[in-house]
Amino acid sequence: MKHATFPFVCWLIACLVVPFSAAGVNAAESPTANKASSFTPADESAAPTPALAPAASQAAWEVRAGFRIELVAAEPLVMDPVAIDWDPEGRLWVVEMADYPNGLDGQGQPGGRIRVLEDQNEDGQYETSHLFIDGLNFPTGIVTYRQGVIVTAAPDILYLEDTNGDNICDLKKVLFSGYSQGNQQLRVNGLRWGLEGWLYCASGSHVANFGKDSKIKSHLTGQEIPLGSRDFRFHPETGELEPLSGPSQFGRNCDAWGNWFGVQNSYPLWHYVLEDDYLSRNPHLPTPDPKVVMTAPNPRVYPAKPPQSRFHSQNQAGRFTSACSGMIYRDTLLFPSNEISHAFTCEPVHNLVQHNHLVRSGVSFEMSRDVSGKSVDFLASRDRWTRPVMTRTGPDGALWVVDMYRYVIEHPHWLPKEAQAVVAPYLRAGDGRGRIYRVVPQEQPPRSIPKLARLTTAELVSRLDDPSGWVRDAAKQLLLEKPPADVRAALLPMLTTAATPQGKLNAWYALQMIEPCDQSLLIQGLTDPENEIRRHTLRFAEAIEQPGAAMIDAVKRLSTDADPAVRLQLALSLGAWKQPFASALIGEILTQEDSSPFIRSALLSSLNESNIAEVAIAVARMPMRDAGFRDVYRKVARQSLDYRQHQPLIEACAIEDPTDQELARAIVVAGVARQFWGPTLKGIPTEIEASLGAVVRHARTVLVTETSPQWLRTLAIDALFLLPNSLSTDLDTARSLLQPTVPFELQLALIQHLGKQSEPECCGLMLQGWSGYSPKTRDSILEAVLSQPTWHSQLVKALDEQDVKVSDVSLSLRQRFLSQPDSKAFHKHFRQVAPDDQRRPLNTQRFQMSQGNAERGKEVFVKNCSSCHRLDDEGKHIGPNLESLTNPTVASLLEAILEPNNAVEAKYQTYLVVTADGRIISGMITSESNNSLTILRPDGESSAVRRSDIDEIQATGKSLMPEGFDRVISSGQMADLLTYLHQQQQAAQR
């Protein structure tokens, strides 16, 4: 039938007349059910594809062989579900975001609900639904706690309770407030228990938040905590809140061993290797990216049906574009073997849940898609309304799947204006629907959902050995309500008699939650045969300020532990102790050649005033010819100055007839000294200042000696412009190196060094030889000029006089110059090729792929696009993954290329960071900590900038991709480029 009202009428009849077949009782008929909040579901008649009834939609799922999917709840018992949790009575609590995406009235009217479902006959399906509360502001997450629930609903995190037993909330407390209320897909969410009994949340944000609203208020403590875009954890009893590494977009989940994982729409999973509390404790450490991303951007997914009409990222059908709720399965029902971990990530745009395997690799993991069975993903639906937005490991061992069930899941904020108009009639279609499923083994029933509320202390302790991670978490929380002495007595035997390593680990944490363990008990854990017990006991041991000899010996032995994760934790924990053994171990591990970058970062975060001097002496012995060791020494030397420990550096600078090793060490120290004390060297210790002249003389000799080792010549550049009175001599030396016969690596190092100077003569020197430079050298010089606003007038003059031609400046660099505070000076040269004040209709007829040549197109790509995109082993992974494009049309490719700012994803937005010394760094902010920001420039170089060195930050509102691309290449070149991109996309799909 094609009658316009048919789908809506069918839905209405189903809700009012047909009972929920799986449960047998309709919510409207249940005597214990609350009445629904008053709202009218959206008219679904405009949707081109009709919705399916719950049973039909269940039948539309394709499930991996050996498993089956069960429908446990559907409308009208539950509608618009986005998150779930269970309570100790076995009831299911559901967050319903009925106000998605723009409010009930399209203008932001709150309409979120919390509903509690009961399975009174314990047949595994819910038949009773209670409306606990409605009118919440776009709620996103829930966890049961004590007699109520905690809910994330920006700008607040709330505690809600029913105090009189009528299943209606009558107590509402604000625990925290101040969270961003932007796009509903980028709001605070999560709520997962950590092993230690704190609650973990995802911030939801893509980008750094530097405004006043980045401070979160704890209403229990009265404190305001600067959070930015980081994830966080909080203690629900005390109101303490601590930032975590992040951000994760929707869902922050851990495995059985306390490893935390995040997700972003284009990335199905990443692992947080380093947490913010460790990285932020050393105020002088510019922090590295704390995570390992498991895949390239937008990896493939395998739907159960052909591609459908999309309203966002049309060119990425068949790829992750809405990845959310990356979750590690924590049970044995589905997968009895514990050799690998199992990750599940929802992809609601493609109506599926993907299953991936995780295998330990060093301090992190390697991930691979489960390819067994069918050629579709683990769970994939042929019903285009099906929108899995969350998976959880249930108390019964099943994999639970929350299906929001909407015709449109893309948020209109991200849609081009044309697409917004298309979806407007059915933007809320499905807002009265919703389904919850569970996946179980084909031949094995799930366990019953336990009722833990009335268990004794001994029974709860035994539940720490339960196969279900949820049960273990809940049992620990309930133990906190028991007499501490009884709990401790019941827990101590578990440290040796637990049936599983997970049970033993949770027993350790339950003990710690009651009272910190003493040294004799910690030594037991530090020598435990289980890797994870040793690793986590190191965390407990950090609380011991004065460890005894036996404990120190146990800690020392872990420096050679076979498990890299244990050695990483040791590197982090060493910063907690101020005894000589900790200093010696830090220096020893830092100088090991096989130390991973994460372990080195962990050790650098452990530096403090008590250990820096000894560590600086130890690392000075590292072979300076190794770039990695030089980088470590440079960071340690800088921290020596930050902590006012000068003596190790005074000794390193004192050279007369140095070896290559001694000179390299002295150059590193001299460069760090110049950075620390500034160009005038005001305040520099006399002993260091007296040595600098000799360092500079030896460095100049090395620079002009072609037989000197290349690594040493490159390093010697850092000694140029070191002394205030050496400008003329150093300019002459630099001029002799900016010649075609000099290796590019050396020239590049010199240009980058010149770009850090403030003298205008450095800019003049670089522009002087412009006509003889290669394209890469020119780009490097322009990057240097871009970072120094006081030099911009020299570039404008060179453009005026055509010493530098507009065509010499890449489109990306032109856009970045036009984003500078003094951009007006560049308008007459760059404005006509990078318009941002008008939109031009796309003329797809000008560019036909059939007329292009792929080989020539690759040349266009390498010259114009490879600085940000990687394709066919050319370029860099900075911008979106071009290999993820699926069946692109000429029009869609052109819109992405020519109108990149129509719908800029926040993660690709550029920022201008102005440093205290007046330099400007432009690029994407890829990570932040309490101490620093990391900026990724379009040339692929990353800069970690200390917050103390930042004067101002400004968002440009623009994508990395420049506008006006068709004005710098011909129509033929555009056709060649389109042909090449299309050919590469087809190859990637095979």
Short mmCIF file of C-alpha atoms in Angstrom, two decimals, residues 99-437:
data_model
loop_
_atom_site.label_atom_id
_atom_site.label_comp_id
_atom_site.label_asym_id
_atom_site.label_seq_id
_atom_site.Cartn_x
_atom_site.Cartn_y
_atom_site.Cartn_z
CA ASP A 99 13.91 14.87 22.88
CA TYR A 100 16.52 13.90 20.27
CA PRO A 101 17.68 15.71 18.21
CA ASN A 102 16.30 19.24 18.80
CA GLY A 103 13.87 18.89 21.67
CA LEU A 104 10.23 17.82 21.75
CA ASP A 105 9.22 21.07 20.09
CA GLY A 106 12.21 21.36 17.77
CA GLN A 107 13.43 24.30 19.87
CA GLY A 108 15.20 22.43 22.65
CA GLN A 109 12.27 21.49 24.91
CA PRO A 110 13.55 18.75 27.29
CA GLY A 111 11.76 15.43 27.05
CA GLY A 112 14.18 12.80 28.28
CA ARG A 113 12.86 10.01 30.47
CA ILE A 114 14.03 7.32 32.84
CA ARG A 115 12.02 4.13 32.84
CA VAL A 116 12.36 1.02 34.96
CA LEU A 117 11.30 -2.38 33.59
CA GLU A 118 10.46 -5.49 35.60
CA ASP A 119 10.43 -9.15 34.65
CA GLN A 120 8.03 -10.32 37.34
CA ASN A 121 7.65 -13.90 36.11
CA GLU A 122 11.41 -14.23 35.49
CA ASP A 123 11.04 -15.58 31.98
CA GLY A 124 13.78 -13.30 30.65
CA GLN A 125 11.39 -10.78 29.09
CA TYR A 126 9.95 -7.63 30.57
CA GLU A 127 6.22 -7.11 30.94
CA THR A 128 5.98 -4.16 33.32
CA SER A 129 7.18 -0.61 32.72
CA HIS A 130 7.27 2.29 35.17
CA LEU A 131 7.88 5.87 34.12
CA PHE A 132 10.32 6.99 36.81
CA ILE A 133 10.85 10.58 35.63
CA ASP A 134 10.48 12.66 32.49
CA GLY A 135 11.38 16.18 31.37
CA LEU A 136 15.12 15.55 31.61
CA ASN A 137 17.47 17.47 29.33
CA PHE A 138 18.77 15.01 26.70
CA PRO A 139 19.91 12.28 29.13
CA THR A 140 22.72 10.03 27.88
CA GLY A 141 23.88 7.63 30.61
CA ILE A 142 22.75 5.84 33.75
CA VAL A 143 24.07 3.70 36.60
CA THR A 144 22.14 2.32 39.56
CA TYR A 145 23.54 3.49 42.89
CA ARG A 146 22.39 2.81 46.44
CA GLN A 147 18.59 3.32 46.48
CA GLY A 148 18.47 5.28 43.21
CA VAL A 149 20.24 6.05 39.96
CA ILE A 150 22.85 8.51 38.71
CA VAL A 151 22.10 10.03 35.31
CA THR A 152 24.15 12.21 32.94
CA ALA A 153 21.97 14.99 31.52
CA ALA A 154 24.08 18.01 30.56
CA PRO A 155 24.61 20.50 32.04
CA ASP A 156 24.21 18.24 35.08
CA ILE A 157 24.92 14.84 36.55
CA LEU A 158 21.95 13.96 38.75
CA TYR A 159 21.12 11.57 41.55
CA LEU A 160 17.47 10.44 41.41
CA GLU A 161 15.61 8.35 43.96
CA ASP A 162 12.16 6.99 44.75
CA THR A 163 11.81 7.37 48.53
CA ASN A 164 8.27 5.98 49.00
CA GLY A 165 8.23 2.92 46.78
CA ASP A 166 5.77 4.09 44.11
CA ASN A 167 8.34 3.83 41.28
CA ILE A 168 8.25 7.58 40.71
CA CYS A 169 11.21 9.84 41.39
CA ASP A 170 10.61 12.18 44.33
CA LEU A 171 14.21 13.05 45.22
CA LYS A 172 16.46 14.86 42.77
CA LYS A 173 19.97 16.08 43.59
CA VAL A 174 22.49 17.78 41.33
CA LEU A 175 25.87 16.14 41.92
CA PHE A 176 27.86 18.05 39.27
CA SER A 177 27.07 20.88 36.87
CA GLY A 178 28.76 22.86 34.13
CA TYR A 179 28.91 20.34 31.29
CA SER A 180 28.59 21.50 27.69
CA GLN A 181 25.09 21.49 26.20
CA GLY A 182 26.09 21.44 22.56
CA ASN A 183 25.25 18.74 20.05
CA GLN A 184 23.55 15.80 21.80
CA GLN A 185 26.08 13.43 20.28
CA LEU A 186 28.90 15.33 22.01
CA ARG A 187 27.60 15.51 25.58
CA VAL A 188 28.79 13.97 28.80
CA ASN A 189 27.81 10.30 28.97
CA GLY A 190 28.93 6.88 30.11
CA LEU A 191 28.86 6.03 33.83
CA ARG A 192 30.86 2.82 34.26
CA TRP A 193 32.34 1.50 37.49
CA GLY A 194 36.10 1.36 37.73
CA LEU A 195 37.74 -1.44 39.67
CA GLU A 196 38.42 0.98 42.52
CA GLY A 197 34.76 1.99 42.93
CA TRP A 198 34.76 5.36 41.14
CA LEU A 199 32.44 6.15 38.24
CA TYR A 200 33.97 6.90 34.83
CA CYS A 201 32.43 9.15 32.19
CA ALA A 202 33.12 10.14 28.60
CA SER A 203 33.16 13.87 28.02
CA GLY A 204 31.56 13.40 24.59
CA SER A 205 33.49 16.33 23.13
CA HIS A 206 35.73 16.24 20.05
CA VAL A 207 37.75 19.34 20.80
CA ALA A 208 39.33 21.31 23.57
CA ASN A 209 36.99 23.50 25.57
CA PHE A 210 38.88 26.51 26.84
CA GLY A 211 36.05 28.72 28.05
CA LYS A 212 34.78 29.30 31.56
CA ASP A 213 32.22 26.53 31.08
CA SER A 214 35.03 24.00 31.09
CA LYS A 215 35.03 24.21 34.89
CA ILE A 216 32.80 21.62 36.50
CA LYS A 217 31.27 22.30 39.91
CA SER A 218 30.93 19.50 42.44
CA HIS A 219 27.88 20.29 44.57
CA LEU A 220 29.07 17.90 47.28
CA THR A 221 32.44 19.61 47.78
CA GLY A 222 31.76 23.08 46.38
CA GLN A 223 34.91 22.85 44.27
CA GLU A 224 35.23 23.84 40.62
CA ILE A 225 37.44 21.57 38.56
CA PRO A 226 38.90 22.65 35.18
CA LEU A 227 38.07 19.79 32.83
CA GLY A 228 38.38 20.95 29.22
CA SER A 229 37.57 18.16 26.79
CA ARG A 230 38.95 15.39 28.97
CA ASP A 231 37.01 12.40 30.24
CA PHE A 232 36.76 12.11 34.02
CA ARG A 233 35.96 9.93 37.00
CA PHE A 234 34.15 10.84 40.21
CA HIS A 235 33.37 9.36 43.60
CA PRO A 236 29.60 9.45 44.08
CA GLU A 237 29.84 9.48 47.89
CA THR A 238 32.46 12.21 48.37
CA GLY A 239 31.90 14.32 45.24
CA GLU A 240 35.58 14.19 44.26
CA LEU A 241 36.16 14.55 40.50
CA GLU A 242 39.38 13.91 38.57
CA PRO A 243 40.14 14.44 34.86
CA LEU A 244 41.09 11.45 32.72
CA SER A 245 42.69 11.13 29.32
CA GLY A 246 40.20 11.75 26.55
CA PRO A 247 37.91 12.64 25.04
CA SER A 248 35.77 9.65 24.16
CA GLN A 249 32.60 10.46 22.26
CA PHE A 250 29.89 8.01 23.37
CA GLY A 251 31.01 5.40 25.83
CA ARG A 252 34.11 4.88 27.95
CA ASN A 253 34.40 1.21 28.87
CA CYS A 254 36.92 -1.07 30.54
CA ASP A 255 37.82 -4.72 30.28
CA ALA A 256 38.09 -7.18 33.17
CA TRP A 257 41.58 -5.93 34.01
CA GLY A 258 40.88 -2.20 34.28
CA ASN A 259 42.12 -1.20 30.82
CA TRP A 260 39.99 1.68 29.54
CA PHE A 261 38.82 2.18 25.97
CA GLY A 262 37.20 5.05 24.08
CA VAL A 263 35.53 5.64 20.75
CA GLN A 264 34.90 8.36 18.20
CA ASN A 265 32.49 8.32 15.28
CA SER A 266 35.24 7.40 12.79
CA TYR A 267 37.21 5.12 15.15
CA PRO A 268 35.55 1.99 16.56
CA LEU A 269 37.97 1.70 19.47
CA TRP A 270 41.09 3.09 21.07
CA HIS A 271 42.99 2.18 24.21
CA TYR A 272 44.02 4.69 26.85
CA VAL A 273 47.56 3.59 27.69
CA LEU A 274 48.37 6.58 29.93
CA GLU A 275 45.93 8.29 32.25
CA ASP A 276 45.79 11.99 32.97
CA ASP A 277 46.47 11.76 36.70
CA TYR A 278 49.94 10.41 35.99
CA LEU A 279 50.65 12.73 33.07
CA SER A 280 49.50 15.85 34.92
CA ARG A 281 51.40 15.32 38.18
CA ASN A 282 54.62 16.64 36.64
CA PRO A 283 53.78 20.27 35.82
CA HIS A 284 56.83 20.61 33.54
CA LEU A 285 56.03 17.73 31.18
CA PRO A 286 54.40 18.48 27.79
CA THR A 287 52.28 15.38 27.62
CA PRO A 288 52.12 12.96 24.68
CA ASP A 289 49.02 11.51 23.07
CA PRO A 290 47.92 9.03 25.74
CA LYS A 291 46.09 6.55 23.53
CA VAL A 292 46.60 3.86 20.90
CA VAL A 293 44.06 4.02 18.08
CA MET A 294 43.20 0.51 16.95
CA THR A 295 42.38 1.23 13.29
CA ALA A 296 42.82 3.73 10.50
CA PRO A 297 39.98 6.28 10.27
CA ASN A 298 36.63 4.97 9.00
CA PRO A 299 37.39 1.24 8.73
CA ARG A 300 34.95 -0.94 6.80
CA VAL A 301 31.74 -2.33 8.17
CA TYR A 302 29.71 -5.17 6.66
CA PRO A 303 25.96 -4.43 6.61
CA ALA A 304 23.19 -6.93 5.95
CA LYS A 305 21.66 -4.87 3.17
CA PRO A 306 22.72 -2.70 0.23
CA PRO A 307 23.69 0.94 0.88
CA GLN A 308 20.73 3.14 1.65
CA SER A 309 20.06 6.84 1.24
CA ARG A 310 22.19 8.81 3.67
CA PHE A 311 22.06 12.37 4.86
CA HIS A 312 25.65 12.73 6.05
CA SER A 313 28.99 11.32 4.86
CA GLN A 314 27.37 9.97 1.73
CA ASN A 315 30.76 9.08 0.37
CA GLN A 316 31.51 6.77 3.28
CA ALA A 317 28.75 4.22 3.00
CA GLY A 318 30.12 0.89 4.16
CA ARG A 319 32.51 2.60 6.60
CA PHE A 320 32.36 3.54 10.26
CA THR A 321 30.94 7.06 10.49
CA SER A 322 28.84 6.77 13.66
CA ALA A 323 30.91 4.43 15.82
CA CYS A 324 29.73 4.50 19.43
CA SER A 325 29.66 2.49 22.63
CA GLY A 326 32.92 0.63 22.04
CA MET A 327 32.63 -2.09 24.68
CA ILE A 328 34.74 -5.02 25.87
CA TYR A 329 32.65 -8.12 26.59
CA ARG A 330 33.13 -9.14 30.26
CA ASP A 331 31.79 -12.66 30.62
CA THR A 332 32.31 -16.23 29.42
CA LEU A 333 28.84 -17.18 28.18
CA LEU A 334 29.38 -16.15 24.55
CA PHE A 335 33.12 -16.87 24.37
CA PRO A 336 34.38 -19.40 26.94
CA SER A 337 38.05 -19.03 25.95
CA ASN A 338 39.98 -16.22 27.60
CA GLU A 339 42.88 -16.21 25.12
CA ILE A 340 41.58 -13.04 23.47
CA SER A 341 39.26 -10.18 24.42
CA HIS A 342 36.12 -9.39 22.47
CA ALA A 343 35.15 -5.85 21.56
CA PHE A 344 31.78 -4.71 20.23
CA THR A 345 31.12 -1.34 18.62
CA CYS A 346 27.76 -0.02 17.46
CA GLU A 347 27.40 1.58 14.03
CA PRO A 348 23.80 2.88 14.01
CA VAL A 349 23.96 4.55 10.59
CA HIS A 350 24.69 1.13 9.06
CA ASN A 351 22.30 -0.75 11.40
CA LEU A 352 24.91 -3.09 12.83
CA VAL A 353 27.22 -4.07 15.67
CA GLN A 354 30.77 -5.07 14.76
CA HIS A 355 32.78 -7.68 16.69
CA ASN A 356 36.56 -7.36 16.95
CA HIS A 357 39.26 -9.42 18.62
CA LEU A 358 41.81 -7.81 20.94
CA VAL A 359 45.19 -9.41 21.58
CA ARG A 360 47.83 -8.01 23.91
CA SER A 361 50.75 -6.35 22.09
CA GLY A 362 53.36 -4.72 24.28
CA VAL A 363 51.72 -2.16 26.55
CA SER A 364 48.58 -2.03 24.42
CA PHE A 365 46.57 -4.24 22.06
CA GLU A 366 46.17 -5.18 18.42
CA MET A 367 42.67 -5.39 17.06
CA SER A 368 41.28 -7.44 14.18
CA ARG A 369 37.74 -7.94 12.94
CA ASP A 370 36.06 -11.27 13.63
CA VAL A 371 35.78 -12.74 10.12
CA SER A 372 34.30 -16.10 11.04
CA GLY A 373 30.95 -17.11 9.64
CA LYS A 374 29.00 -14.82 7.35
CA SER A 375 30.28 -11.96 5.26
CA VAL A 376 28.24 -9.53 7.36
CA ASP A 377 29.15 -8.21 10.77
CA PHE A 378 28.38 -10.07 13.99
CA LEU A 379 24.97 -8.42 14.28
CA ALA A 380 23.46 -6.63 11.27
CA SER A 381 19.87 -5.67 10.46
CA ARG A 382 18.02 -5.42 7.18
CA ASP A 383 15.62 -2.94 8.85
CA ARG A 384 16.89 0.54 8.08
CA TRP A 385 15.11 1.95 11.16
CA THR A 386 17.19 -0.23 13.48
CA ARG A 387 19.73 1.95 15.30
CA PRO A 388 21.91 0.09 17.81
CA VAL A 389 23.46 2.78 20.00
CA MET A 390 24.75 0.81 22.98
CA THR A 391 25.90 -2.69 23.82
CA ARG A 392 26.47 -4.02 27.33
CA THR A 393 27.48 -7.28 28.95
CA GLY A 394 24.45 -8.29 30.95
CA PRO A 395 24.37 -9.87 34.42
CA ASP A 396 23.12 -12.99 32.64
CA GLY A 397 26.18 -13.20 30.37
CA ALA A 398 24.28 -12.10 27.26
CA LEU A 399 25.28 -9.27 24.96
CA TRP A 400 22.55 -6.64 25.38
CA VAL A 401 21.80 -4.28 22.51
CA VAL A 402 19.94 -0.97 22.82
CA ASP A 403 18.08 -0.04 19.63
CA MET A 404 16.88 3.58 19.57
CA TYR A 405 14.89 2.77 16.41
CA ARG A 406 14.71 5.97 14.36
CA TYR A 407 14.35 6.66 10.68
CA VAL A 408 17.01 9.40 10.88
CA ILE A 409 19.86 8.99 13.35
CA GLU A 410 22.22 11.64 11.96
CA HIS A 411 22.08 14.86 13.92
CA PRO A 412 21.01 17.80 11.71
CA HIS A 413 23.85 19.89 13.13
CA TRP A 414 26.26 17.94 10.92
CA LEU A 415 24.12 17.93 7.79
CA PRO A 416 24.54 20.30 4.86
CA LYS A 417 21.62 22.71 4.52
CA GLU A 418 20.22 20.78 1.57
CA ALA A 419 20.14 17.57 3.58
CA GLN A 420 18.60 19.34 6.57
CA ALA A 421 15.69 20.37 4.38
CA VAL A 422 15.28 16.82 3.07
CA VAL A 423 15.08 15.17 6.50
CA ALA A 424 13.00 17.86 8.19
CA PRO A 425 9.62 16.11 7.64
CA TYR A 426 10.75 12.91 9.38
CA LEU A 427 13.56 14.06 11.62
CA ARG A 428 11.78 12.63 14.68
CA ALA A 429 10.13 9.66 13.01
CA GLY A 430 10.34 6.76 15.43
CA ASP A 431 10.37 8.83 18.62
CA GLY A 432 7.66 6.61 20.09
CA ARG A 433 9.51 3.38 19.35
CA GLY A 434 12.46 1.49 20.77
CA ARG A 435 13.70 -2.04 21.29
CA ILE A 436 16.11 -3.83 23.60
CA TYR A 437 17.62 -7.18 22.61
#
